[in-house]
CSV table of N, CA and C in Angstrom, one decimal:
chain,number,residue,atom,x,y,z
A,1,MET,N,26.5,-41.0,-17.3
A,1,MET,CA,26.2,-39.9,-18.2
A,1,MET,C,27.0,-38.7,-17.9
A,2,PRO,N,27.7,-38.0,-18.8
A,2,PRO,CA,28.4,-37.0,-18.8
A,2,PRO,C,27.5,-35.6,-17.9
A,3,GLY,N,28.3,-35.0,-17.4
A,3,GLY,CA,27.6,-34.0,-16.7
A,3,GLY,C,27.3,-32.8,-17.4
A,4,PRO,N,26.5,-31.7,-17.0
A,4,PRO,CA,26.1,-30.8,-17.9
A,4,PRO,C,27.5,-29.8,-18.3
A,5,SER,N,28.3,-29.9,-17.6
A,5,SER,CA,29.7,-29.1,-18.0
A,5,SER,C,30.4,-29.7,-18.9
A,6,GLN,N,30.2,-30.9,-19.2
A,6,GLN,CA,30.9,-31.6,-20.0
A,6,GLN,C,31.3,-30.8,-21.4
A,7,GLU,N,32.4,-30.9,-22.1
A,7,GLU,CA,32.6,-30.0,-23.4
A,7,GLU,C,32.5,-31.3,-24.4
A,8,TRP,N,31.6,-30.8,-25.3
A,8,TRP,CA,31.2,-31.8,-26.5
A,8,TRP,C,31.7,-31.5,-27.9
A,9,LYS,N,32.4,-32.3,-28.5
A,9,LYS,CA,32.9,-32.2,-29.7
A,9,LYS,C,31.9,-32.6,-31.0
A,10,THR,N,31.8,-31.6,-32.0
A,10,THR,CA,31.1,-31.9,-33.0
A,10,THR,C,31.5,-32.9,-33.6
A,11,ILE,N,30.6,-33.8,-34.1
A,11,ILE,CA,30.9,-35.2,-35.3
A,11,ILE,C,30.0,-35.1,-36.3
A,12,GLY,N,30.2,-35.1,-37.5
A,12,GLY,CA,29.4,-35.0,-38.7
A,12,GLY,C,29.0,-36.5,-39.1
A,13,THR,N,28.2,-36.9,-40.0
A,13,THR,CA,27.9,-38.0,-40.3
A,13,THR,C,28.5,-38.3,-41.4
A,14,GLU,N,28.8,-39.7,-42.0
A,14,GLU,CA,29.3,-40.2,-43.2
A,14,GLU,C,28.2,-40.6,-44.2
A,15,ARG,N,28.4,-41.3,-45.3
A,15,ARG,CA,27.7,-41.7,-46.3
A,15,ARG,C,26.4,-42.5,-45.4
A,16,ARG,N,25.3,-42.4,-45.8
A,16,ARG,CA,24.1,-43.1,-45.2
A,16,ARG,C,24.0,-42.9,-43.8
A,17,GLY,N,24.5,-41.7,-43.2
A,17,GLY,CA,24.2,-41.5,-41.9
A,17,GLY,C,25.1,-42.1,-40.6
A,18,LEU,N,26.1,-42.6,-41.4
A,18,LEU,CA,27.1,-43.4,-40.3
A,18,LEU,C,27.9,-42.3,-39.3
A,19,VAL,N,27.8,-42.4,-38.0
A,19,VAL,CA,28.7,-41.7,-37.3
A,19,VAL,C,29.9,-42.7,-36.9
A,20,ASN,N,30.9,-42.0,-37.6
A,20,ASN,CA,32.1,-43.0,-37.6
A,20,ASN,C,32.8,-42.5,-36.4
A,21,ILE,N,32.9,-43.3,-35.3
A,21,ILE,CA,33.4,-43.0,-34.1
A,21,ILE,C,35.0,-43.0,-34.1
A,22,SER,N,35.5,-44.3,-34.7
A,22,SER,CA,36.8,-44.4,-35.2
A,22,SER,C,37.6,-43.5,-35.9
A,23,ARG,N,36.9,-42.9,-36.7
A,23,ARG,CA,37.6,-41.7,-37.4
A,23,ARG,C,38.0,-40.6,-36.3
A,24,VAL,N,37.1,-40.5,-35.5
A,24,VAL,CA,37.4,-39.1,-34.6
A,24,VAL,C,38.2,-39.5,-33.4
A,25,PHE,N,37.9,-40.9,-32.8
A,25,PHE,CA,38.8,-41.3,-31.6
A,25,PHE,C,39.6,-42.3,-31.6
A,26,GLY,N,39.6,-43.0,-33.0
A,26,GLY,CA,40.6,-44.1,-33.3
A,26,GLY,C,40.1,-45.3,-32.8
A,27,LYS,N,41.0,-46.3,-32.7
A,27,LYS,CA,40.4,-47.5,-32.4
A,27,LYS,C,40.0,-47.9,-31.0
A,28,PRO,N,38.9,-48.5,-30.6
A,28,PRO,CA,38.7,-48.8,-29.0
A,28,PRO,C,39.9,-49.4,-28.5
A,29,LEU,N,39.8,-49.2,-27.2
A,29,LEU,CA,40.8,-50.4,-26.2
A,29,LEU,C,40.5,-51.5,-26.5
A,30,PRO,N,41.6,-52.4,-26.4
A,30,PRO,CA,41.5,-53.9,-26.9
A,30,PRO,C,41.0,-54.6,-25.6
A,31,GLU,N,40.5,-55.8,-25.9
A,31,GLU,CA,40.2,-56.8,-24.8
A,31,GLU,C,41.0,-57.0,-23.9
A,32,PRO,N,40.8,-57.2,-22.6
A,32,PRO,CA,39.4,-57.1,-22.1
A,32,PRO,C,39.0,-55.8,-21.8
A,33,LYS,N,39.6,-54.7,-21.8
A,33,LYS,CA,39.1,-53.3,-21.7
A,33,LYS,C,38.4,-53.1,-22.6
A,34,ARG,N,37.5,-51.7,-22.4
A,34,ARG,CA,36.8,-51.1,-23.6
A,34,ARG,C,36.6,-49.8,-23.3
A,35,ALA,N,36.3,-49.1,-24.3
A,35,ALA,CA,36.3,-47.6,-24.5
A,35,ALA,C,34.7,-47.3,-24.5
A,36,VAL,N,34.5,-46.2,-24.0
A,36,VAL,CA,32.9,-45.8,-24.3
A,36,VAL,C,33.2,-44.3,-24.6
A,37,ALA,N,32.1,-44.1,-25.8
A,37,ALA,CA,32.1,-42.8,-26.4
A,37,ALA,C,30.8,-42.4,-26.1
A,38,TRP,N,30.3,-41.0,-26.0
A,38,TRP,CA,28.8,-40.4,-25.8
A,38,TRP,C,28.7,-39.4,-26.9
A,39,LEU,N,27.5,-39.9,-27.5
A,39,LEU,CA,27.2,-38.8,-28.7
A,39,LEU,C,25.6,-38.1,-28.2
A,40,LYS,N,25.5,-37.0,-28.5
A,40,LYS,CA,24.4,-36.5,-28.2
A,40,LYS,C,23.8,-35.4,-29.2
A,41,THR,N,22.4,-35.4,-29.3
A,41,THR,CA,21.9,-34.4,-30.3
A,41,THR,C,20.6,-33.8,-29.7
A,42,THR,N,19.9,-32.8,-30.1
A,42,THR,CA,18.6,-32.4,-29.5
A,42,THR,C,17.7,-32.8,-30.9
A,43,ILE,N,16.4,-33.3,-30.5
A,43,ILE,CA,15.5,-33.6,-31.4
A,43,ILE,C,14.3,-32.8,-31.0
A,44,THR,N,13.6,-31.7,-31.8
A,44,THR,CA,12.5,-30.8,-31.4
A,44,THR,C,11.3,-31.8,-32.0
A,45,SER,N,10.5,-31.8,-31.0
A,45,SER,CA,8.9,-32.3,-31.6
A,45,SER,C,7.7,-31.5,-31.6
A,46,ASP,N,6.9,-31.4,-32.5
A,46,ASP,CA,6.0,-30.5,-32.3
A,46,ASP,C,4.7,-30.6,-31.4
A,47,ARG,N,5.0,-32.0,-30.8
A,47,ARG,CA,3.9,-32.5,-30.0
A,47,ARG,C,4.7,-33.6,-29.3
A,48,LYS,N,3.8,-34.0,-28.2
A,48,LYS,CA,4.2,-35.1,-27.5
A,48,LYS,C,3.9,-36.4,-28.5
A,49,GLN,N,4.8,-37.5,-28.5
A,49,GLN,CA,4.5,-38.4,-29.7
A,49,GLN,C,5.5,-39.4,-29.4
A,50,THR,N,5.6,-40.7,-29.8
A,50,THR,CA,6.2,-41.9,-29.9
A,50,THR,C,6.7,-42.0,-31.6
A,51,ARG,N,7.8,-42.1,-31.8
A,51,ARG,CA,8.2,-42.5,-33.1
A,51,ARG,C,9.0,-43.7,-33.1
A,52,LYS,N,8.9,-44.4,-34.0
A,52,LYS,CA,9.9,-45.7,-34.3
A,52,LYS,C,11.0,-45.0,-35.2
A,53,VAL,N,12.2,-45.5,-34.5
A,53,VAL,CA,13.4,-45.4,-35.0
A,53,VAL,C,14.2,-46.7,-35.6
A,54,ASP,N,14.9,-46.5,-36.5
A,54,ASP,CA,15.9,-47.7,-36.9
A,54,ASP,C,17.2,-47.5,-36.2
A,55,ILE,N,18.0,-48.5,-35.7
A,55,ILE,CA,19.2,-48.1,-35.3
A,55,ILE,C,20.3,-49.4,-35.7
A,56,GLY,N,21.7,-48.8,-36.0
A,56,GLY,CA,22.6,-49.6,-36.4
A,56,GLY,C,23.7,-49.4,-35.4
A,57,TRP,N,24.4,-50.2,-34.8
A,57,TRP,CA,25.7,-50.0,-34.0
A,57,TRP,C,26.4,-51.2,-34.0
A,58,THR,N,27.9,-51.1,-33.5
A,58,THR,CA,28.6,-52.1,-33.3
A,58,THR,C,29.0,-52.2,-31.6
A,59,ARG,N,29.0,-53.5,-31.3
A,59,ARG,CA,29.2,-54.0,-30.1
A,59,ARG,C,27.9,-53.7,-28.9
A,60,GLU,N,28.1,-52.8,-28.1
A,60,GLU,CA,27.0,-52.3,-26.9
A,60,GLU,C,26.7,-50.7,-27.0
A,61,LEU,N,25.3,-50.8,-26.8
A,61,LEU,CA,24.7,-49.3,-26.8
A,61,LEU,C,23.6,-49.1,-26.0
A,62,TRP,N,23.5,-47.8,-25.7
A,62,TRP,CA,22.4,-47.5,-24.7
A,62,TRP,C,21.9,-46.1,-25.2
A,63,VAL,N,20.9,-45.9,-25.3
A,63,VAL,CA,20.1,-44.7,-26.0
A,63,VAL,C,19.1,-44.2,-24.9
A,64,PHE,N,19.4,-42.9,-24.4
A,64,PHE,CA,18.8,-42.1,-23.2
A,64,PHE,C,18.0,-40.9,-24.0
A,65,VAL,N,16.8,-40.7,-23.7
A,65,VAL,CA,15.8,-39.4,-24.0
A,65,VAL,C,15.7,-38.8,-22.8
A,66,ASN,N,15.9,-37.5,-22.9
A,66,ASN,CA,15.8,-36.7,-21.7
A,66,ASN,C,16.2,-37.2,-20.1
A,67,ARG,N,17.3,-38.2,-20.7
A,67,ARG,CA,18.2,-38.5,-19.5
A,67,ARG,C,17.6,-39.9,-19.2
A,68,LYS,N,16.6,-40.5,-19.6
A,68,LYS,CA,15.9,-41.9,-19.2
A,68,LYS,C,16.5,-42.8,-20.4
A,69,LEU,N,16.8,-44.1,-19.9
A,69,LEU,CA,17.1,-45.1,-20.8
A,69,LEU,C,15.9,-45.7,-21.5
A,70,VAL,N,16.2,-45.4,-22.7
A,70,VAL,CA,14.5,-46.0,-23.6
A,70,VAL,C,15.2,-47.1,-24.5
A,71,PHE,N,16.6,-47.5,-24.6
A,71,PHE,CA,16.9,-48.8,-25.6
A,71,PHE,C,18.4,-48.9,-25.1
A,72,ALA,N,18.5,-50.4,-25.0
A,72,ALA,CA,20.1,-50.9,-24.9
A,72,ALA,C,20.1,-52.1,-25.7
A,73,GLY,N,21.3,-52.3,-26.2
A,73,GLY,CA,21.3,-53.4,-26.9
A,73,GLY,C,23.0,-54.0,-27.2
A,74,GLN,N,23.0,-55.2,-27.8
A,74,GLN,CA,24.6,-55.8,-28.0
A,74,GLN,C,24.5,-56.3,-29.4
A,75,ASN,N,25.3,-56.1,-30.0
A,75,ASN,CA,25.9,-56.6,-31.6
A,75,ASN,C,27.0,-56.9,-31.6
A,76,PHE,N,27.3,-58.1,-31.0
A,76,PHE,CA,29.1,-58.8,-31.0
A,76,PHE,C,29.2,-59.6,-32.3
A,77,PHE,N,30.1,-59.3,-33.1
A,77,PHE,CA,30.5,-59.9,-34.4
A,77,PHE,C,31.1,-61.5,-34.0
A,78,GLU,N,31.7,-61.5,-33.0
A,78,GLU,CA,32.7,-62.7,-32.8
A,78,GLU,C,31.6,-63.8,-32.3
A,79,LEU,N,30.5,-63.3,-31.5
A,79,LEU,CA,29.7,-64.2,-30.8
A,79,LEU,C,28.3,-64.9,-31.7
A,80,ASP,N,28.5,-66.0,-32.2
A,80,ASP,CA,27.4,-66.5,-32.9
A,80,ASP,C,26.0,-66.0,-32.5
A,81,GLY,N,25.6,-66.3,-31.3
A,81,GLY,CA,24.3,-66.0,-30.7
A,81,GLY,C,23.9,-64.5,-30.4
A,82,ALA,N,25.1,-63.5,-30.6
A,82,ALA,CA,24.9,-62.1,-30.3
A,82,ALA,C,25.0,-61.4,-31.5
A,83,ARG,N,25.1,-61.9,-32.8
A,83,ARG,CA,25.3,-60.9,-33.9
A,83,ARG,C,23.9,-60.6,-34.4
A,84,LYS,N,23.7,-59.3,-34.5
A,84,LYS,CA,22.6,-58.8,-35.1
A,84,LYS,C,22.5,-58.9,-37.0
A,85,PHE,N,21.3,-58.9,-37.5
A,85,PHE,CA,21.5,-59.0,-38.9
A,85,PHE,C,22.1,-57.6,-39.5
A,86,PRO,N,22.8,-57.6,-40.5
A,86,PRO,CA,23.5,-58.5,-41.2
A,86,PRO,C,25.1,-59.0,-40.6
A,87,ASP,N,24.9,-60.0,-40.1
A,87,ASP,CA,26.4,-60.7,-39.7
A,87,ASP,C,27.1,-59.7,-38.8
A,88,GLY,N,26.5,-59.2,-37.7
A,88,GLY,CA,27.1,-58.4,-37.0
A,88,GLY,C,27.7,-57.1,-37.3
A,89,ARG,N,27.2,-56.5,-38.2
A,89,ARG,CA,27.9,-55.4,-39.1
A,89,ARG,C,26.6,-54.4,-38.7
A,90,CYS,N,27.3,-53.2,-38.6
A,90,CYS,CA,26.5,-51.7,-38.4
A,90,CYS,C,25.6,-51.7,-39.5
A,91,SER,N,24.3,-51.7,-39.2
A,91,SER,CA,23.3,-51.3,-40.2
A,91,SER,C,22.1,-51.0,-39.7
A,92,LEU,N,21.5,-50.3,-40.5
A,92,LEU,CA,20.2,-49.7,-39.9
A,92,LEU,C,19.1,-51.1,-39.6
A,93,GLU,N,19.5,-52.1,-40.3
A,93,GLU,CA,18.8,-53.4,-39.8
A,93,GLU,C,19.1,-54.0,-38.5
A,94,ASN,N,19.9,-53.8,-37.8
A,94,ASN,CA,20.2,-54.2,-36.4
A,94,ASN,C,19.0,-54.0,-35.5
A,95,GLY,N,18.5,-53.1,-35.8
A,95,GLY,CA,17.3,-53.0,-34.7
A,95,GLY,C,16.6,-52.0,-34.8
A,96,ALA,N,15.3,-51.7,-34.2
A,96,ALA,CA,14.3,-50.7,-33.9
A,96,ALA,C,13.9,-50.5,-32.6
A,97,PHE,N,13.2,-49.3,-32.0
A,97,PHE,CA,12.7,-49.0,-30.9
A,97,PHE,C,11.8,-47.9,-31.1
A,98,PRO,N,11.0,-47.7,-30.2
A,98,PRO,CA,10.1,-46.6,-30.0
A,98,PRO,C,10.7,-45.4,-29.3
A,99,LEU,N,10.7,-44.4,-29.9
A,99,LEU,CA,11.6,-43.1,-29.3
A,99,LEU,C,10.4,-42.2,-28.7
A,100,PRO,N,10.5,-42.0,-27.2
A,100,PRO,CA,9.3,-41.2,-26.7
A,100,PRO,C,10.1,-39.9,-27.0
A,101,LEU,N,8.9,-39.0,-27.2
A,101,LEU,CA,9.4,-37.3,-27.5
A,101,LEU,C,8.3,-36.8,-26.7
A,102,GLU,N,8.9,-35.5,-26.2
A,102,GLU,CA,7.9,-34.5,-25.5
A,102,GLU,C,7.9,-33.4,-26.4
A,103,ALA,N,6.7,-32.5,-26.2
A,103,ALA,CA,6.6,-31.2,-27.1
A,103,ALA,C,7.8,-30.5,-26.7
A,104,GLY,N,8.4,-30.0,-27.8
A,104,GLY,CA,9.7,-29.2,-27.7
A,104,GLY,C,11.0,-29.7,-27.9
A,105,ASP,N,11.9,-29.5,-27.3
A,105,ASP,CA,13.2,-30.1,-27.2
A,105,ASP,C,13.5,-31.3,-26.3
A,106,ASN,N,14.2,-32.2,-27.1
A,106,ASN,CA,14.5,-33.6,-26.6
A,106,ASN,C,15.8,-34.2,-26.6
A,107,GLU,N,16.6,-34.0,-25.6
A,107,GLU,CA,18.0,-34.5,-25.8
A,107,GLU,C,18.2,-36.1,-25.8
A,108,VAL,N,18.7,-36.4,-27.1
A,108,VAL,CA,19.0,-37.9,-27.0
A,108,VAL,C,20.3,-37.9,-26.9
A,109,ALA,N,20.8,-38.7,-25.9
A,109,ALA,CA,22.2,-39.1,-25.8
A,109,ALA,C,22.2,-40.6,-26.0
A,110,VAL,N,23.4,-41.1,-26.5
A,110,VAL,CA,24.0,-42.6,-27.0
A,110,VAL,C,25.3,-42.8,-26.2
A,111,ALA,N,25.2,-43.7,-25.4
A,111,ALA,CA,26.8,-44.2,-24.9
A,111,ALA,C,26.9,-45.6,-26.0
A,112,ILE,N,28.1,-45.6,-26.3
A,112,ILE,CA,28.5,-46.8,-27.2
A,112,ILE,C,29.8,-47.3,-26.9
A,113,ALA,N,29.9,-48.5,-26.4
A,113,ALA,CA,31.0,-49.2,-25.8
A,113,ALA,C,31.6,-50.3,-27.0
A,114,ASN,N,32.9,-50.3,-27.0
A,114,ASN,CA,33.6,-51.1,-27.9
A,114,ASN,C,35.2,-51.4,-27.3
A,115,ASN,N,35.2,-52.6,-27.9
A,115,ASN,CA,36.6,-53.1,-27.7
A,115,ASN,C,37.2,-54.1,-28.7
A,116,PHE,N,36.8,-53.9,-30.0
A,116,PHE,CA,36.9,-54.7,-31.0
A,116,PHE,C,37.0,-53.9,-32.1
A,117,PHE,N,37.9,-53.7,-33.2
A,117,PHE,CA,38.1,-53.2,-34.3
A,117,PHE,C,37.2,-51.6,-34.3
A,118,GLY,N,36.6,-51.4,-35.6
A,118,GLY,CA,35.9,-50.1,-35.4
A,118,GLY,C,34.7,-50.0,-34.8
A,119,TRP,N,34.4,-48.6,-34.7
A,119,TRP,CA,33.1,-48.4,-34.1
A,119,TRP,C,32.1,-47.3,-34.5
A,120,GLY,N,31.0,-47.5,-34.3
A,120,GLY,CA,30.0,-46.6,-35.1
A,120,GLY,C,28.5,-46.8,-34.7
A,121,MET,N,27.9,-45.8,-35.1
A,121,MET,CA,26.3,-45.9,-35.2
A,121,MET,C,25.7,-45.3,-36.2
A,122,MET,N,24.5,-45.5,-36.4
A,122,MET,CA,23.4,-44.8,-37.2
A,122,MET,C,22.0,-44.9,-36.7
A,123,LEU,N,21.2,-44.1,-36.9
A,123,LEU,CA,20.1,-43.9,-36.3
A,123,LEU,C,19.1,-43.2,-37.3
A,124,ARG,N,17.9,-43.6,-38.0
A,124,ARG,CA,17.1,-43.0,-38.7
A,124,ARG,C,15.6,-43.2,-38.4
A,125,LEU,N,14.9,-42.0,-38.4
A,125,LEU,CA,13.3,-41.9,-38.2
A,125,LEU,C,12.8,-42.2,-39.7
A,126,PRO,N,12.0,-43.2,-39.8
A,126,PRO,CA,11.5,-43.5,-41.1
A,126,PRO,C,10.4,-42.4,-41.7
A,127,ASP,N,9.8,-41.9,-40.6
A,127,ASP,CA,8.7,-41.1,-40.8
A,127,ASP,C,9.0,-39.8,-39.7
A,128,PRO,N,9.8,-38.7,-40.5
A,128,PRO,CA,10.4,-37.5,-39.6
A,128,PRO,C,9.0,-36.6,-39.8
A,129,GLU,N,7.6,-36.7,-39.9
A,129,GLU,CA,6.6,-35.3,-39.6
A,129,GLU,C,6.8,-35.0,-38.4
A,130,GLY,N,7.0,-33.7,-38.2
A,130,GLY,CA,6.5,-33.3,-36.9
A,130,GLY,C,7.7,-33.1,-36.0
A,131,VAL,N,9.2,-33.8,-36.7
A,131,VAL,CA,10.0,-33.7,-35.7
A,131,VAL,C,11.3,-33.3,-36.7
A,132,HIS,N,12.3,-32.6,-35.9
A,132,HIS,CA,13.1,-31.8,-36.3
A,132,HIS,C,14.5,-32.0,-35.7
A,133,LEU,N,15.5,-32.1,-36.3
A,133,LEU,CA,16.9,-32.0,-35.7
A,133,LEU,C,17.4,-30.6,-35.5
A,134,ALA,N,18.3,-30.7,-34.3
A,134,ALA,CA,18.8,-29.3,-34.0
A,134,ALA,C,19.8,-28.9,-34.8
A,135,ALA,N,19.7,-27.4,-35.2
A,135,ALA,CA,20.2,-26.9,-36.2
A,135,ALA,C,21.9,-26.7,-35.6
A,136,LYS,N,22.7,-26.7,-36.6
A,136,LYS,CA,24.2,-26.9,-36.4
A,136,LYS,C,24.5,-25.7,-36.0
């Protein structure tokens, strides 16, 4: 995980909440190498709670909350057994997991690795009551 002094670049979301990493960093490194991008945000919770989140991504992804790994997954388009619905494409239907939140600010960091075509991710809290994203 990047250190605390790491400089972060602001990336906005596109239609339907897609964080299009390709638009900012270009194509990932070709096989057999791969590139890794880190994304982070702050989610403020009015209390300690666990919320279900839906997630979509391409290739490999790791989600950390307050520096603890809470989810990891693979979504490989070219491998039949490793494709997430729908057909290995980035969609909020790729997966879901419980997001543990402490009262107050929570750092959510995501590492995404790719070596094939475009890359991106999306994350949705279906029920955002009591949860707020950091102000821009």
